[in-house]
PDB file of C-alpha atoms in Angstrom:
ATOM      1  CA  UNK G   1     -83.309 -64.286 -83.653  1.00  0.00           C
ATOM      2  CA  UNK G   2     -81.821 -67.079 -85.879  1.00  0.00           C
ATOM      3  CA  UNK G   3     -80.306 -68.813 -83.152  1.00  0.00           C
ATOM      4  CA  UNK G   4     -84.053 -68.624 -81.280  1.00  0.00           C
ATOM      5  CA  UNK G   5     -85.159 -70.787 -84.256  1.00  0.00           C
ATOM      6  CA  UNK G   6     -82.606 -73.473 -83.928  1.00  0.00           C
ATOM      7  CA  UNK G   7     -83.207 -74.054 -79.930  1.00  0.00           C
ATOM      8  CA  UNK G   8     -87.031 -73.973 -80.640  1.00  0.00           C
ATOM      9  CA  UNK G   9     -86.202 -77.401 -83.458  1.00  0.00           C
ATOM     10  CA  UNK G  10     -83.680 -78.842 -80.209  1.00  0.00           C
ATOM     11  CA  UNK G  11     -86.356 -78.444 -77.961  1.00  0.00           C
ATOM     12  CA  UNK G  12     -88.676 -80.246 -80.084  1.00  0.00           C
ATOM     13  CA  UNK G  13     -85.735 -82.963 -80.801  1.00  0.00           C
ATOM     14  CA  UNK G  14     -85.633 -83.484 -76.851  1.00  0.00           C
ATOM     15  CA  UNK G  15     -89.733 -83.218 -76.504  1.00  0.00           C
ATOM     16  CA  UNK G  16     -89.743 -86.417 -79.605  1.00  0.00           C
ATOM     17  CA  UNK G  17     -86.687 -88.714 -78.029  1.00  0.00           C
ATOM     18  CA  UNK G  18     -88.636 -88.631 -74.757  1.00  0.00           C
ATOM     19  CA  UNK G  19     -92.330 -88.369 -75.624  1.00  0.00           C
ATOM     20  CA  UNK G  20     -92.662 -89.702 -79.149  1.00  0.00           C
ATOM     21  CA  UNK G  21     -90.066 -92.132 -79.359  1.00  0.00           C
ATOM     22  CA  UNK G  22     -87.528 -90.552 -82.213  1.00  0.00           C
ATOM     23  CA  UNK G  23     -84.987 -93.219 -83.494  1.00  0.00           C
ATOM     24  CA  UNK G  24     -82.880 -90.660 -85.496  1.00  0.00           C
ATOM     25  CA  UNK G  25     -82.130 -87.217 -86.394  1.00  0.00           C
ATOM     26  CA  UNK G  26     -80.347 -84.992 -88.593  1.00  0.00           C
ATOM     27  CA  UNK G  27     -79.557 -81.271 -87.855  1.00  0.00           C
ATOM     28  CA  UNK G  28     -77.822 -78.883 -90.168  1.00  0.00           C
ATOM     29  CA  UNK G  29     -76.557 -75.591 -88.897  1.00  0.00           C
ATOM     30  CA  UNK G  30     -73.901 -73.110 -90.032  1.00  0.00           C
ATOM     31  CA  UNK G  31     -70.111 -73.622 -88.524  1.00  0.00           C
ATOM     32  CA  UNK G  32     -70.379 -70.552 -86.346  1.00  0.00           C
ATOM     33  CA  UNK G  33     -72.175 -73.020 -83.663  1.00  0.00           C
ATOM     34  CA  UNK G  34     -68.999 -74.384 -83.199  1.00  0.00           C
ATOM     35  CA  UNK G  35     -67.287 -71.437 -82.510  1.00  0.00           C
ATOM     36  CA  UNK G  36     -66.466 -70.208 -79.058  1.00  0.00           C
ATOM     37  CA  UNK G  37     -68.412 -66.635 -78.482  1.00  0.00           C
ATOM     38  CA  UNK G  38     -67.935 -64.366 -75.709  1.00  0.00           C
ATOM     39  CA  UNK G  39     -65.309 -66.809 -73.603  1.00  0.00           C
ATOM     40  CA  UNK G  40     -68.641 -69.606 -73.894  1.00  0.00           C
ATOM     41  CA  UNK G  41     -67.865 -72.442 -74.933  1.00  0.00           C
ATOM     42  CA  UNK G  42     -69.599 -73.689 -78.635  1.00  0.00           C
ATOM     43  CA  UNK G  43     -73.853 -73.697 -78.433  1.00  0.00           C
ATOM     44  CA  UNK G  44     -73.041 -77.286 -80.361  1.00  0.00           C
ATOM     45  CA  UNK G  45     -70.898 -78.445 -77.270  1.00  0.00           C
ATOM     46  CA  UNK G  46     -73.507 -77.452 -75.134  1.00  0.00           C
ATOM     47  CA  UNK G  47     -76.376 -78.906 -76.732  1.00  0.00           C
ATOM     48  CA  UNK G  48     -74.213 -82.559 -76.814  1.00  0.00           C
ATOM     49  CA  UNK G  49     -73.587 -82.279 -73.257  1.00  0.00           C
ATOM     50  CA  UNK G  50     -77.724 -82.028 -72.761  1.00  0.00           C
ATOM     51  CA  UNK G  51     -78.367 -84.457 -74.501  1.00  0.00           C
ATOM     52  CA  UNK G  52     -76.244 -87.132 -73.031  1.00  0.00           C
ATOM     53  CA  UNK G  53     -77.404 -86.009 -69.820  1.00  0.00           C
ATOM     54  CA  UNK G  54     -81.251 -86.036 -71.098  1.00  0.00           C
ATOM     55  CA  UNK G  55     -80.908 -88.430 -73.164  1.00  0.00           C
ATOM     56  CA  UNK G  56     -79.102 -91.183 -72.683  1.00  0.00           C
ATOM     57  CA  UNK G  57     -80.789 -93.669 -74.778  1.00  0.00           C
ATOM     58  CA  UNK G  58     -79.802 -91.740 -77.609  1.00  0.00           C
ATOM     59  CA  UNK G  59     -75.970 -91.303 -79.040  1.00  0.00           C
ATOM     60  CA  UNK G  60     -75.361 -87.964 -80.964  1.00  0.00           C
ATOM     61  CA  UNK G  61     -72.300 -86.795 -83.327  1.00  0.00           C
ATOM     62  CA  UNK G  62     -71.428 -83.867 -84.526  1.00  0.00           C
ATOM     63  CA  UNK G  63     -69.565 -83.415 -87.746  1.00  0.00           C
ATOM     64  CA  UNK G  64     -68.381 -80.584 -90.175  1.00  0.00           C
ATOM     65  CA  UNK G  65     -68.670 -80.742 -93.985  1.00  0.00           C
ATOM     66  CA  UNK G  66     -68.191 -78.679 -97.143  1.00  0.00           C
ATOM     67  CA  UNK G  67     -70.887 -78.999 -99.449  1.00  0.00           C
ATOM     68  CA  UNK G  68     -68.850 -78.744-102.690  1.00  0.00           C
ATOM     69  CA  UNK G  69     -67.591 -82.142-101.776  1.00  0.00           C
ATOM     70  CA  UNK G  70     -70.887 -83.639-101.518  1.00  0.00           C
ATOM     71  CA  UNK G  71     -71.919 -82.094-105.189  1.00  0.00           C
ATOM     72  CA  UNK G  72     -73.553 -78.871-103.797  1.00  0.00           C
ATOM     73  CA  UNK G  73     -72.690 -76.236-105.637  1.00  0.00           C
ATOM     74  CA  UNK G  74     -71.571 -74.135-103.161  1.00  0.00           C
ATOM     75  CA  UNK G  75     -68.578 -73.650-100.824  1.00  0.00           C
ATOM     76  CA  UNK G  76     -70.530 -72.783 -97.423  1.00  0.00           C
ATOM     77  CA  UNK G  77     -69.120 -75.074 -94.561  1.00  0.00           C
ATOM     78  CA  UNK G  78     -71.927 -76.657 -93.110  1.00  0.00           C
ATOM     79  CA  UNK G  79     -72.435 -78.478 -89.122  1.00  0.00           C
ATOM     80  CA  UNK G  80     -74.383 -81.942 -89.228  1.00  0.00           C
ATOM     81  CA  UNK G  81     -75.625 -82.895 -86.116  1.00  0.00           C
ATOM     82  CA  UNK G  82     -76.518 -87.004 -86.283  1.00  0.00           C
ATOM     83  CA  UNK G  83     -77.907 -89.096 -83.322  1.00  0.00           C
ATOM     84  CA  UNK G  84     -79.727 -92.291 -83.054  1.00  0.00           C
ATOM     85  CA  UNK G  85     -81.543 -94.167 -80.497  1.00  0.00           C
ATOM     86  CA  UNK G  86     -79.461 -97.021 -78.887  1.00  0.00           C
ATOM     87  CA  UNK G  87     -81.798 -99.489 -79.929  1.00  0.00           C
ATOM     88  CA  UNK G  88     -81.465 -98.803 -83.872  1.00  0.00           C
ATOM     89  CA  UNK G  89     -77.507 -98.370 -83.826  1.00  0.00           C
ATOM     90  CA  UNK G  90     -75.390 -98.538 -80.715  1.00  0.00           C
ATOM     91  CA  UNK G  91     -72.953 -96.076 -82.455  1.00  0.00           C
ATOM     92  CA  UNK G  92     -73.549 -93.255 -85.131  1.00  0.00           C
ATOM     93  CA  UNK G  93     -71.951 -94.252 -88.481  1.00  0.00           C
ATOM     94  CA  UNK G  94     -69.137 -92.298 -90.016  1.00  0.00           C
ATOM     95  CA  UNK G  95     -70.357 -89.623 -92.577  1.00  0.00           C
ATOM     96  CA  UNK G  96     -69.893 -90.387 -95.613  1.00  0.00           C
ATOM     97  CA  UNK G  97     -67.038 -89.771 -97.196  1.00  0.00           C
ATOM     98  CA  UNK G  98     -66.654 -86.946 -99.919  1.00  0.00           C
ATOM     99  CA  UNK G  99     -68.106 -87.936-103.874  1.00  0.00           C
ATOM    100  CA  UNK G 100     -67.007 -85.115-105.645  1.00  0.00           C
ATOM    101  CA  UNK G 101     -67.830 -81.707-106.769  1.00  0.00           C
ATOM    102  CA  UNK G 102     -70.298 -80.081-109.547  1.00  0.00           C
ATOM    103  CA  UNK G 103     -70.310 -76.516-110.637  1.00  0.00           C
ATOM    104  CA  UNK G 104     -72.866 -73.985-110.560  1.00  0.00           C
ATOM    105  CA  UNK G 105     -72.521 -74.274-114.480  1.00  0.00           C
ATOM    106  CA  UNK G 106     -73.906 -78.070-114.299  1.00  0.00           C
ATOM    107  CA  UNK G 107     -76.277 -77.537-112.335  1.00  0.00           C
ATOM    108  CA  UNK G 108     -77.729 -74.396-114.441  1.00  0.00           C
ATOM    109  CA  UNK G 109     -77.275 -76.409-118.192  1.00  0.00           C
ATOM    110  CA  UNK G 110     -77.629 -73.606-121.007  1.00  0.00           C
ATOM    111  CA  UNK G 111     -79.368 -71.024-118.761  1.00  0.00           C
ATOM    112  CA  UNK G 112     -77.195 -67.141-120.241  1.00  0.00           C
ATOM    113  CA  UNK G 113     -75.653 -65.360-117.395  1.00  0.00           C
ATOM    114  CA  UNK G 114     -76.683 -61.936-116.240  1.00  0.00           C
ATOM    115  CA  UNK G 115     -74.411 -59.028-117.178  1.00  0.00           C
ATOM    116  CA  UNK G 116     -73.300 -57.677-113.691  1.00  0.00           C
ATOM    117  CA  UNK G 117     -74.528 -54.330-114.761  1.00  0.00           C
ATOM    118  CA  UNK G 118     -77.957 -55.854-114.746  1.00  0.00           C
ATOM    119  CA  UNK G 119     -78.163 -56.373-111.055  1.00  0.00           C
ATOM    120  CA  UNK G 120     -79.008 -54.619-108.680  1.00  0.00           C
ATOM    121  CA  UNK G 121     -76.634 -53.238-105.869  1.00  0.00           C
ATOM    122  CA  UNK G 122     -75.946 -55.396-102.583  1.00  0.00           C
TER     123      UNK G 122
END
């Protein structure tokens, strides 16, 4: 069902390049779309191959970050999918490169932690 959800948003990404004239896009997804399941190759492989062949007045990239480097404070792994229309940048820039980490601590200031025997099992 989640995976239903992310080909509904590319087949409105395809529907706005065409009809409505998109000049850029970024999708975030979990890592698992890069993954090869049941001998397929990756969704995200799939989906880049579509949209060069759709699409060719439009340039996409695919690249894989870790939030904590981007001051998220988290450690999920994280799939940006970045595209442009020709017109507005013949080639997708280079992501930016890593600024650092912040703790959950930071981010929370003075709030008290929870005893763990005040939550409530998984």
């Amino acid at each position: 069902p989640k995976a239903k959800v992310f080909i509904r948003i590319l087949q409105w990404a395809l529907v706005m390049i065409k009809c409505c004239g998109l000049l850029g896009l970024v999708l975030e997804n979990v890592v698992g779309i890069t993954y090869e399941t049941h001998g397929r190759e990756p969704v995200v492989f799939r989906f880049l191959e579509l949209m060069k062949r759709l699409c060719p007045e439009f340039n996409c990239l695919v690249d894989i970050a870790k939030a904590v480097y981007y001051q998220c404070p988290q450690t999920r792994v994280r799939v940006f999918t970045r595209g442009f229309r020709k017109c507005v940048s013949e080639k997708v820039p280079a992501m930016l490169p890593p600024f650092g980490t912040r703790s959950i601590r930071s981010l929370l200031g003075k709030f008290p932690s929870d005893l763990r025997t005040d939550l409530t099992l998984p």
